[in-house]
Amino acid sequence: MAPGIKNTKLIRSSPYIAGKWFESASKTTFKVTDPATDKTIAELPDQTPEEIDHAIKSAYEAFKTYKHTNVYDRAKWLKNLHSLMMENQDDLARIITWENGKCLTDALGEVKYAASYFEWFAEEAKRMYGHTIQPSVPSNKVITLKQPIGVVGLLCPFNFPSAMGTRKLAPALAAGCTAVLKPDGQTPLSSLAIAYLAEQAGFPAGTINVVLTSTKNTPMVGLKFCESPLIKKISFTGSTRVGKLLMKQSSSTLKKLSMELGGNAPIVVFDDADLDLAVSQAVASKFRSLGQTCVCANRIYVQSGIYDKFADQFAEKVKSFKIGNGFEEGVTHACLVNESLIEKVEQHAQDAIDKGATALVKGGRLPELGKHFYAPTVLRDVSIGSRVLKEETFGPLAALVKFDTKEEVLEQCNDTEFGLASYVFSENLGTIWYMSENIEAGMISVNTGLFTDASMPFGGVKESGFGREGSLYGIDDYTVIKSITLGNVYR
Ligand code: SIN
């Protein structure tokens, strides 16, 4: 049991289908490990394709009635779920730290963030407004209705075991859709805990279904979701490579898709920026969850006038991190989820050093703490052709690059196929506007390194994907617009 869990009912070990903790007939299981200790914390059924079909069918049956539920009831269930998450926030955070490794303070922040989507969409549920339109024939009138799209398949990643699922579930349930959620095989326990609380919150059986498979079997679930005619929409958060595959696989059913894919976020710090603010926010952005977020700063461009000062202050801050087991008091940064993330950090760091970068903070593996611990690396004078500037690192490596003019840095910011988040630090309104308008990204964060919130539209452009999560727009991805023409009304 995770250290300090009080409400042990939150720890579940079976899939949740049709309002029941489902007895899987699968002959195989998969292990969930604590990345900090590498110990097995759960052994769960690796569900069969037939059981995934059963979950989809259950969601389909539930949709027939759930779509007609009173929107005020849906809002009430969503509100209840928010309250239950807040009541159990400490336990839910412990589950996140246990399965994902992030430190407890980050995990607690994630639970509040995750729960806030239920609160936000409880309110948005009542605002699925349509329009009245005057067509060209005067005696005809057009009314539009927003209706739930149907059963949705939600494919979630390991980096935010709670929040990435709730960001999808909340608008789906608010709109009147039913869902089959597939958590990452490395971090499934948080989703099961949310399913347990959703049951307490009053959601009808079959509206929320959580299926379980190993990471090895995840492509099978993806294919099932894509090819099922019963699933009308898929929302995916993960890599651009997998996003493209899902899109290809979905062509036979012409599925509506939302894709929140890879990023390669630049931070641009101008000479006139508030230096202390820029340093602390760049560190916060780069090392949130140790770099395992799609919106983390991947490239840090600093103007030549403040470059040296910025680099020194940035390095000093990183040296003050306390790295350790996420459950330990005072730990600021814990471990990564798996070893392949560390390998990528090492490859990117070595490549940049080979191309002329110097290490301000060397960093490296910390085997005395465990095999997933890595002290952050900070590099300065990273040259333009380096891999770290082209590809998402998704780990604790900070790459600093010097620039002179805003035109030059803008070109470098946009020299990527990705376009998720970007950050600008300046006190000059003209500079801020020039960069915000011209950077090719779905989200620009000005003078802050932490910007995500249920109220803001989250999503990318280019190969970072499409669709928006959260905000007043987030529900649109789960609805279809129906137009009703009232003819000859002046008879
Ligand atoms: C992500 O990594 O995609 C999510 C980050 C966030 O929502 O803050």
Coordinates of C-alpha atoms and ligand atoms in Angstrom, one line a residue:
M1 CA 0.0 0.0 0.0
A2 CA 1.2 3.5 -0.8
P3 CA 2.6 5.3 2.2
G4 CA -0.1 7.0 4.2
I5 CA -3.2 6.2 2.2
K6 CA -6.2 6.5 4.5
N7 CA -9.1 5.7 2.1
T8 CA -8.0 2.2 1.0
K9 CA -11.1 1.9 -1.2
L10 CA -9.4 4.1 -3.7
I11 CA -6.9 1.4 -4.5
R12 CA -8.6 -0.8 -7.1
S13 CA -7.2 -3.8 -9.0
S14 CA -9.7 -4.5 -11.7
P15 CA -11.2 -2.7 -14.7
Y16 CA -14.4 -0.8 -14.3
I17 CA -17.1 -1.6 -16.8
A18 CA -20.8 -1.0 -16.9
G19 CA -20.8 0.2 -13.3
K20 CA -19.0 -2.9 -12.0
W21 CA -15.5 -3.8 -10.9
F22 CA -15.1 -6.3 -13.7
E23 CA -13.8 -9.8 -13.2
S24 CA -11.4 -10.2 -16.1
A25 CA -11.1 -13.6 -17.7
S26 CA -7.6 -12.7 -19.1
K27 CA -4.9 -15.2 -18.4
T28 CA -2.2 -12.6 -18.4
T29 CA -1.5 -9.8 -16.0
F30 CA 0.9 -6.8 -16.0
K31 CA 2.8 -5.2 -13.2
V32 CA 2.7 -1.6 -12.1
T33 CA 5.9 -0.5 -10.4
D34 CA 6.9 2.4 -8.2
P35 CA 9.5 4.1 -10.3
A36 CA 11.3 5.3 -7.2
T37 CA 11.9 1.9 -5.7
D38 CA 11.3 -0.3 -8.8
K39 CA 9.1 -2.5 -6.6
T40 CA 5.8 -3.9 -7.9
I41 CA 2.9 -2.1 -6.4
A42 CA 0.1 -3.8 -8.4
E43 CA -0.6 -6.7 -10.7
L44 CA -3.5 -6.0 -13.0
P45 CA -5.3 -8.0 -15.7
D46 CA -4.0 -7.4 -19.2
Q47 CA -7.5 -7.3 -20.8
T48 CA -8.4 -9.2 -24.0
P49 CA -9.7 -7.6 -27.2
E50 CA -13.1 -9.2 -26.4
E51 CA -13.2 -7.4 -23.0
I52 CA -12.4 -4.1 -24.7
D53 CA -15.3 -4.7 -27.1
H54 CA -17.5 -5.4 -24.1
A55 CA -16.5 -2.0 -22.5
I56 CA -17.2 -0.2 -25.7
K57 CA -20.6 -1.9 -25.9
S58 CA -21.4 -1.0 -22.3
A59 CA -20.6 2.6 -23.0
Y60 CA -22.8 2.4 -26.1
E61 CA -25.8 1.0 -24.2
A62 CA -25.3 3.6 -21.5
F63 CA -25.2 6.4 -24.1
K64 CA -28.8 5.6 -25.2
T65 CA -30.1 7.0 -21.9
Y66 CA -27.3 9.2 -20.6
K67 CA -27.6 11.5 -23.6
H68 CA -31.1 12.3 -22.5
T69 CA -30.2 13.1 -18.8
N70 CA -31.0 16.5 -17.5
V71 CA -28.0 18.8 -17.9
Y72 CA -28.5 19.9 -14.3
D73 CA -28.1 16.3 -13.1
R74 CA -24.9 16.0 -15.1
A75 CA -23.6 19.2 -13.6
K76 CA -24.5 17.9 -10.1
W77 CA -22.6 14.6 -10.7
L78 CA -19.6 16.6 -12.0
K79 CA -19.7 18.9 -9.0
N80 CA -19.9 15.9 -6.6
L81 CA -16.9 14.3 -8.3
H82 CA -14.9 17.5 -7.9
S83 CA -15.8 17.6 -4.2
L84 CA -15.0 14.0 -3.7
M85 CA -11.6 14.5 -5.3
M86 CA -10.9 17.4 -3.1
E87 CA -12.0 15.4 0.0
N88 CA -9.6 12.7 -1.0
Q89 CA -6.8 14.9 -2.4
D90 CA -4.1 13.7 -0.1
D91 CA -4.7 10.0 -0.9
L92 CA -5.1 10.7 -4.6
A93 CA -1.8 12.6 -4.6
R94 CA -0.1 9.7 -2.8
I95 CA -1.4 7.3 -5.5
I96 CA 0.1 9.6 -8.2
T97 CA 3.5 9.7 -6.4
W98 CA 3.4 6.0 -5.9
E99 CA 2.8 5.1 -9.6
N100 CA 4.4 8.0 -11.4
G101 CA 7.3 9.0 -9.0
K102 CA 6.7 12.8 -9.0
C103 CA 7.1 14.5 -5.7
L104 CA 4.1 14.8 -3.3
T105 CA 3.8 18.5 -3.6
D106 CA 3.6 18.2 -7.5
A107 CA 1.2 15.4 -7.1
L108 CA -1.1 17.4 -4.8
G109 CA -1.0 20.2 -7.4
E110 CA -2.0 17.7 -10.0
V111 CA -5.0 16.5 -8.1
K112 CA -6.3 20.0 -7.6
Y113 CA -5.7 20.7 -11.3
A114 CA -7.4 17.4 -12.3
A115 CA -10.4 18.0 -10.1
S116 CA -10.8 21.6 -11.4
Y117 CA -11.8 20.2 -14.8
F118 CA -14.9 18.6 -13.2
E119 CA -15.8 21.9 -11.5
W120 CA -15.3 23.9 -14.7
F121 CA -17.3 21.6 -16.9
A122 CA -20.1 21.2 -14.3
E123 CA -20.6 24.9 -15.1
E124 CA -20.0 24.7 -18.9
A125 CA -22.5 21.8 -19.2
K126 CA -25.3 24.3 -18.9
R127 CA -23.8 26.5 -21.6
M128 CA -24.1 24.3 -24.7
Y129 CA -25.7 27.2 -26.6
G130 CA -27.0 27.0 -30.1
H131 CA -27.9 29.8 -32.5
T132 CA -30.9 31.1 -34.3
I133 CA -30.0 32.0 -37.9
Q134 CA -31.9 33.8 -40.6
P135 CA -31.4 32.0 -43.9
S136 CA -31.9 33.6 -47.3
V137 CA -35.6 32.5 -47.6
P138 CA -37.4 35.0 -45.2
S139 CA -40.1 32.6 -44.1
N140 CA -37.5 29.9 -43.0
K141 CA -35.7 30.0 -39.7
V142 CA -32.7 27.9 -38.7
I143 CA -31.9 26.8 -35.1
T144 CA -28.7 24.9 -34.2
L145 CA -28.5 22.4 -31.4
K146 CA -25.2 21.1 -29.9
Q147 CA -25.6 17.4 -29.2
P148 CA -23.3 14.8 -27.6
I149 CA -21.2 13.0 -30.3
G150 CA -21.6 9.6 -28.7
V151 CA -19.2 7.1 -27.1
V152 CA -15.7 8.5 -26.8
G153 CA -12.4 6.6 -26.5
L154 CA -9.9 8.4 -24.2
L155 CA -6.3 7.4 -24.5
C156 CA -4.2 8.9 -21.7
P157 CA -0.5 9.3 -20.9
F158 CA 1.7 8.5 -17.9
N159 CA 3.0 12.0 -17.1
F160 CA -0.2 13.3 -15.4
P161 CA -2.0 10.1 -14.4
S162 CA -5.0 12.0 -13.0
A163 CA -5.2 15.3 -14.9
M164 CA -5.0 14.1 -18.5
G165 CA -7.9 11.8 -17.9
T166 CA -10.1 14.3 -16.1
R167 CA -9.4 16.9 -18.8
K168 CA -11.0 14.6 -21.3
L169 CA -13.6 12.9 -19.1
A170 CA -15.1 16.1 -17.7
P171 CA -16.2 17.8 -21.0
A172 CA -17.3 14.4 -22.4
L173 CA -19.6 13.7 -19.5
A174 CA -20.8 17.3 -19.4
A175 CA -21.8 17.1 -23.1
G176 CA -23.7 13.9 -22.5
C177 CA -21.2 11.4 -24.0
T178 CA -20.2 8.2 -22.4
A179 CA -16.6 7.1 -22.2
V180 CA -14.1 4.3 -22.3
L181 CA -10.9 5.5 -20.8
K182 CA -7.6 3.7 -21.2
P183 CA -4.9 4.9 -18.8
D184 CA -1.2 4.3 -19.5
G185 CA -0.1 0.9 -18.4
Q186 CA 2.6 2.4 -16.2
T187 CA 0.1 4.6 -14.3
P188 CA -3.4 3.1 -14.2
L189 CA -4.2 3.4 -10.5
S190 CA -5.2 7.1 -10.5
S191 CA -7.9 6.5 -13.2
L192 CA -9.3 3.5 -11.2
A193 CA -9.5 5.7 -8.1
I194 CA -11.4 8.4 -10.1
A195 CA -13.8 5.7 -11.5
Y196 CA -14.4 4.7 -7.9
L197 CA -15.2 8.3 -6.9
A198 CA -17.4 8.8 -10.0
E199 CA -19.5 5.9 -8.8
Q200 CA -20.0 7.7 -5.5
A201 CA -20.7 10.9 -7.3
G202 CA -23.8 9.4 -8.8
F203 CA -22.9 8.9 -12.5
P204 CA -25.2 6.2 -14.0
A205 CA -23.6 2.7 -14.7
G206 CA -21.8 2.5 -18.0
T207 CA -21.1 6.2 -18.4
I208 CA -17.5 5.9 -17.3
N209 CA -15.6 2.7 -18.2
V210 CA -11.9 2.1 -17.4
V211 CA -10.1 -0.6 -19.3
L212 CA -6.7 -2.0 -18.4
T213 CA -3.8 -3.3 -20.5
S214 CA -0.1 -3.4 -20.4
T215 CA 1.9 -0.8 -22.4
K216 CA 2.7 -3.7 -24.8
N217 CA -1.0 -4.3 -25.5
T218 CA -2.0 -0.6 -25.8
P219 CA -1.8 -0.6 -29.6
M220 CA -4.5 -3.3 -29.6
V221 CA -6.8 -0.9 -27.6
G222 CA -6.0 2.0 -29.9
L223 CA -6.9 -0.1 -32.9
K224 CA -10.1 -1.2 -31.3
F225 CA -11.1 2.3 -30.5
C226 CA -10.2 3.5 -34.1
E227 CA -12.0 0.7 -35.9
S228 CA -15.1 0.5 -33.7
P229 CA -18.2 2.0 -35.4
L230 CA -19.7 2.5 -31.9
I231 CA -17.0 5.0 -30.8
K232 CA -17.6 8.3 -32.4
K233 CA -14.6 10.3 -31.2
I234 CA -11.1 9.6 -29.8
S235 CA -9.1 12.0 -27.7
F236 CA -5.4 11.2 -27.4
T237 CA -2.6 12.7 -25.5
G238 CA 0.8 11.3 -26.4
S239 CA 3.5 11.3 -29.0
T240 CA 3.1 12.7 -32.5
R241 CA 4.2 9.3 -33.9
V242 CA 1.3 7.5 -32.2
G243 CA -1.1 10.3 -33.0
K244 CA -0.4 9.9 -36.7
L245 CA -0.9 6.1 -36.5
L246 CA -4.3 6.6 -34.7
M247 CA -5.4 9.0 -37.4
K248 CA -4.5 6.6 -40.1
Q249 CA -6.3 3.7 -38.3
S250 CA -9.4 5.9 -37.8
S251 CA -9.9 6.6 -41.5
S252 CA -12.2 3.6 -42.0
T253 CA -14.7 5.0 -39.5
L254 CA -14.1 8.7 -40.2
K255 CA -13.7 9.3 -36.5
K256 CA -13.7 12.7 -35.0
L257 CA -10.3 13.2 -33.3
S258 CA -8.6 15.4 -30.8
M259 CA -4.8 15.1 -30.7
E260 CA -2.6 16.6 -27.9
L261 CA 0.8 15.6 -29.2
G262 CA 4.5 16.4 -28.7
G263 CA 5.9 19.8 -28.1
N264 CA 9.2 21.6 -28.4
A265 CA 8.5 24.7 -26.4
P266 CA 10.9 27.7 -26.7
I267 CA 11.4 30.1 -23.9
V268 CA 12.6 33.5 -25.2
V269 CA 14.1 35.9 -22.6
F270 CA 14.7 39.5 -23.9
D271 CA 17.3 41.9 -22.4
D272 CA 14.5 44.0 -20.9
A273 CA 12.9 41.1 -19.0
D274 CA 12.6 41.0 -15.2
L275 CA 15.7 38.8 -14.8
D276 CA 14.8 37.2 -11.4
L277 CA 11.3 36.4 -12.6
A278 CA 12.5 35.0 -15.9
V279 CA 15.0 32.8 -14.2
S280 CA 12.6 31.4 -11.6
Q281 CA 9.8 30.9 -14.2
A282 CA 12.1 29.3 -16.7
V283 CA 13.3 26.8 -14.1
A284 CA 9.7 26.1 -13.0
S285 CA 8.7 25.5 -16.6
K286 CA 11.7 23.4 -17.6
F287 CA 11.7 21.2 -14.5
R288 CA 8.0 20.8 -13.7
S289 CA 7.6 17.0 -13.3
L290 CA 11.4 16.9 -14.1
G291 CA 10.7 17.9 -17.7
Q292 CA 8.1 15.2 -18.4
T293 CA 5.3 17.5 -19.7
C294 CA 4.5 18.4 -23.3
V295 CA 4.6 22.1 -22.4
C296 CA 8.0 22.1 -20.6
A297 CA 10.6 24.5 -22.0
N298 CA 12.7 22.5 -24.4
R299 CA 14.9 25.3 -25.7
I300 CA 15.8 28.5 -23.8
Y301 CA 16.8 31.4 -25.9
V302 CA 18.3 34.4 -24.0
Q303 CA 19.3 37.7 -25.5
S304 CA 23.0 38.5 -25.5
G305 CA 22.8 41.5 -23.1
I306 CA 21.7 39.3 -20.1
Y307 CA 22.8 35.9 -21.3
D308 CA 25.7 35.3 -18.9
K309 CA 23.8 36.6 -15.9
F310 CA 20.8 34.5 -16.8
A311 CA 22.9 31.4 -17.3
D312 CA 24.6 31.7 -14.0
Q313 CA 21.5 32.4 -12.0
F314 CA 19.6 29.5 -13.8
A315 CA 22.4 27.1 -12.9
E316 CA 22.5 28.2 -9.3
K317 CA 18.8 27.5 -8.9
V318 CA 19.1 24.1 -10.4
K319 CA 22.0 23.2 -8.1
S320 CA 19.7 24.0 -5.1
F321 CA 17.2 21.2 -6.1
K322 CA 16.7 18.4 -3.5
I323 CA 16.4 15.2 -5.4
G324 CA 15.0 12.1 -3.7
N325 CA 12.0 9.8 -3.2
G326 CA 8.8 11.8 -3.9
F327 CA 7.3 10.9 -0.6
E328 CA 10.3 12.4 1.4
E329 CA 9.7 15.7 3.2
G330 CA 11.6 18.6 1.5
V331 CA 12.2 16.8 -1.8
T332 CA 11.7 19.3 -4.7
H333 CA 12.3 16.9 -7.6
A334 CA 11.9 13.1 -7.6
C335 CA 12.5 10.5 -10.3
L336 CA 11.5 9.9 -13.9
V337 CA 8.9 7.3 -14.9
N338 CA 11.1 5.0 -16.9
E339 CA 14.7 4.4 -18.1
S340 CA 14.1 5.3 -21.8
L341 CA 13.4 8.9 -20.7
I342 CA 16.8 9.0 -19.1
E343 CA 18.5 7.5 -22.2
K344 CA 17.0 10.3 -24.3
V345 CA 18.3 13.0 -21.9
E346 CA 21.8 11.5 -22.1
Q347 CA 21.7 11.3 -25.9
H348 CA 20.5 14.9 -26.3
A349 CA 23.1 16.1 -23.8
Q350 CA 26.0 14.2 -25.4
D351 CA 25.0 15.4 -28.9
A352 CA 24.9 19.0 -27.8
I353 CA 28.3 18.7 -26.0
D354 CA 29.7 17.1 -29.1
K355 CA 28.5 20.1 -31.1
G356 CA 30.2 22.6 -28.8
A357 CA 27.9 23.2 -25.7
T358 CA 29.4 23.4 -22.2
A359 CA 27.9 22.0 -19.1
L360 CA 27.0 24.6 -16.4
V361 CA 25.5 21.8 -14.3
K362 CA 26.7 18.4 -15.3
G363 CA 23.9 16.3 -13.9
G364 CA 23.7 12.6 -14.6
R365 CA 22.3 9.3 -13.1
L366 CA 22.0 8.9 -9.4
P367 CA 22.2 5.1 -9.0
E368 CA 22.5 5.5 -5.2
L369 CA 18.9 6.7 -5.2
G370 CA 17.5 4.3 -7.8
K371 CA 17.7 3.5 -11.4
H372 CA 15.1 6.2 -12.4
F373 CA 16.9 9.1 -10.7
Y374 CA 18.7 11.7 -12.7
A375 CA 20.2 15.0 -11.6
P376 CA 19.3 17.7 -14.1
T377 CA 21.8 18.9 -16.7
V378 CA 22.2 22.5 -17.7
L379 CA 24.0 23.3 -21.0
R380 CA 25.0 26.7 -22.3
D381 CA 26.0 27.8 -25.9
V382 CA 24.0 25.0 -27.5
S383 CA 24.5 25.2 -31.2
I384 CA 21.6 25.4 -33.7
G385 CA 22.0 21.9 -35.3
S386 CA 21.7 20.1 -31.9
R387 CA 19.1 17.4 -31.4
V388 CA 17.8 19.0 -28.2
L389 CA 16.6 22.0 -30.2
K390 CA 14.8 19.9 -32.8
E391 CA 13.3 17.1 -30.7
E392 CA 11.3 17.0 -27.5
T393 CA 13.6 15.8 -24.7
F394 CA 10.8 15.1 -22.1
G395 CA 13.4 15.1 -19.3
P396 CA 15.6 17.2 -17.1
L397 CA 17.9 18.8 -19.6
A398 CA 18.0 22.6 -20.0
A399 CA 19.6 23.9 -23.3
L400 CA 20.5 27.6 -23.3
V401 CA 21.1 29.4 -26.6
K402 CA 22.2 33.1 -27.1
F403 CA 20.5 35.3 -29.6
D404 CA 20.7 39.0 -30.7
T405 CA 17.5 40.1 -32.5
K406 CA 13.8 39.3 -32.2
E407 CA 13.6 38.5 -35.9
E408 CA 16.4 36.0 -35.6
V409 CA 15.0 34.3 -32.5
L410 CA 11.5 34.2 -34.0
E411 CA 12.9 32.2 -37.0
Q412 CA 14.5 29.8 -34.6
C413 CA 11.4 29.4 -32.6
N414 CA 9.4 28.5 -35.7
D415 CA 12.0 26.2 -37.1
T416 CA 10.3 23.0 -35.9
E417 CA 7.4 20.8 -36.9
F418 CA 5.9 21.3 -33.4
G419 CA 3.7 24.1 -32.1
L420 CA 2.3 23.5 -28.7
A421 CA 3.5 26.0 -26.0
S422 CA 5.9 29.0 -26.2
Y423 CA 7.1 31.4 -23.6
V424 CA 8.1 35.1 -23.8
F425 CA 9.8 37.2 -21.1
S426 CA 10.0 40.9 -21.8
E427 CA 8.7 44.2 -20.3
N428 CA 8.1 45.7 -23.7
L429 CA 4.6 45.5 -25.0
G430 CA 5.7 45.7 -28.7
T431 CA 8.1 42.8 -28.3
I432 CA 5.5 40.7 -26.4
W433 CA 2.9 41.4 -29.1
Y434 CA 5.4 40.7 -32.0
M435 CA 6.4 37.4 -30.6
S436 CA 2.9 36.3 -29.5
E437 CA 1.4 37.0 -32.8
N438 CA 4.1 35.4 -34.9
I439 CA 5.2 32.3 -32.9
E440 CA 3.6 29.3 -34.5
A441 CA 2.2 27.7 -31.4
G442 CA -1.3 27.0 -29.9
M443 CA -0.4 28.6 -26.5
I444 CA 1.9 31.6 -25.7
S445 CA 2.7 32.2 -22.1
V446 CA 4.0 35.7 -21.3
N447 CA 6.1 36.4 -18.2
T448 CA 5.1 33.2 -16.5
G449 CA 6.4 29.7 -16.8
L450 CA 3.2 28.0 -15.5
F451 CA 0.1 28.8 -17.3
T452 CA -2.2 25.8 -17.6
D453 CA -5.6 26.0 -16.1
A454 CA -9.1 24.6 -16.7
S455 CA -10.2 27.9 -17.9
M456 CA -7.7 28.3 -20.8
P457 CA -7.9 26.5 -24.2
F458 CA -5.1 23.9 -24.2
G459 CA -3.9 22.6 -27.6
G460 CA -1.4 22.9 -30.4
V461 CA -0.9 23.6 -34.0
K462 CA 1.3 22.0 -36.7
E463 CA 2.4 18.5 -35.6
S464 CA 1.5 19.2 -32.0
G465 CA -2.0 18.3 -32.9
F466 CA -5.5 19.8 -33.0
G467 CA -8.6 20.3 -30.9
R468 CA -8.7 22.3 -27.6
E469 CA -9.1 20.9 -24.1
G470 CA -10.5 22.8 -21.1
S471 CA -12.0 26.3 -21.4
L472 CA -15.3 27.3 -23.0
Y473 CA -14.1 25.6 -26.2
G474 CA -13.3 22.2 -24.7
I475 CA -16.8 20.9 -24.8
D476 CA -17.1 21.5 -28.6
D477 CA -14.8 18.5 -29.3
Y478 CA -17.4 16.3 -27.7
T479 CA -20.4 17.7 -29.6
V480 CA -21.9 17.8 -33.1
I481 CA -23.9 20.7 -34.4
K482 CA -27.4 19.8 -35.7
S483 CA -29.2 22.4 -37.7
I484 CA -33.0 22.5 -37.8
T485 CA -34.7 24.5 -40.5
L486 CA -38.3 25.6 -39.7
G487 CA -39.9 26.2 -43.1
N488 CA -42.8 28.4 -44.2
V489 CA -43.3 29.9 -40.8
Y490 CA -45.4 32.9 -42.2
R491 CA -48.2 30.7 -43.5
Ligands
SIN1 C1 0.9 18.0 -20.8 O1 2.0 17.6 -20.5 O2 0.4 17.7 -21.9 C2 0.0 18.7 -19.8 C3 0.6 19.8 -19.1 C4 -0.5 20.6 -18.4 O3 -1.7 20.4 -18.6 O4 -0.1 21.4 -17.6

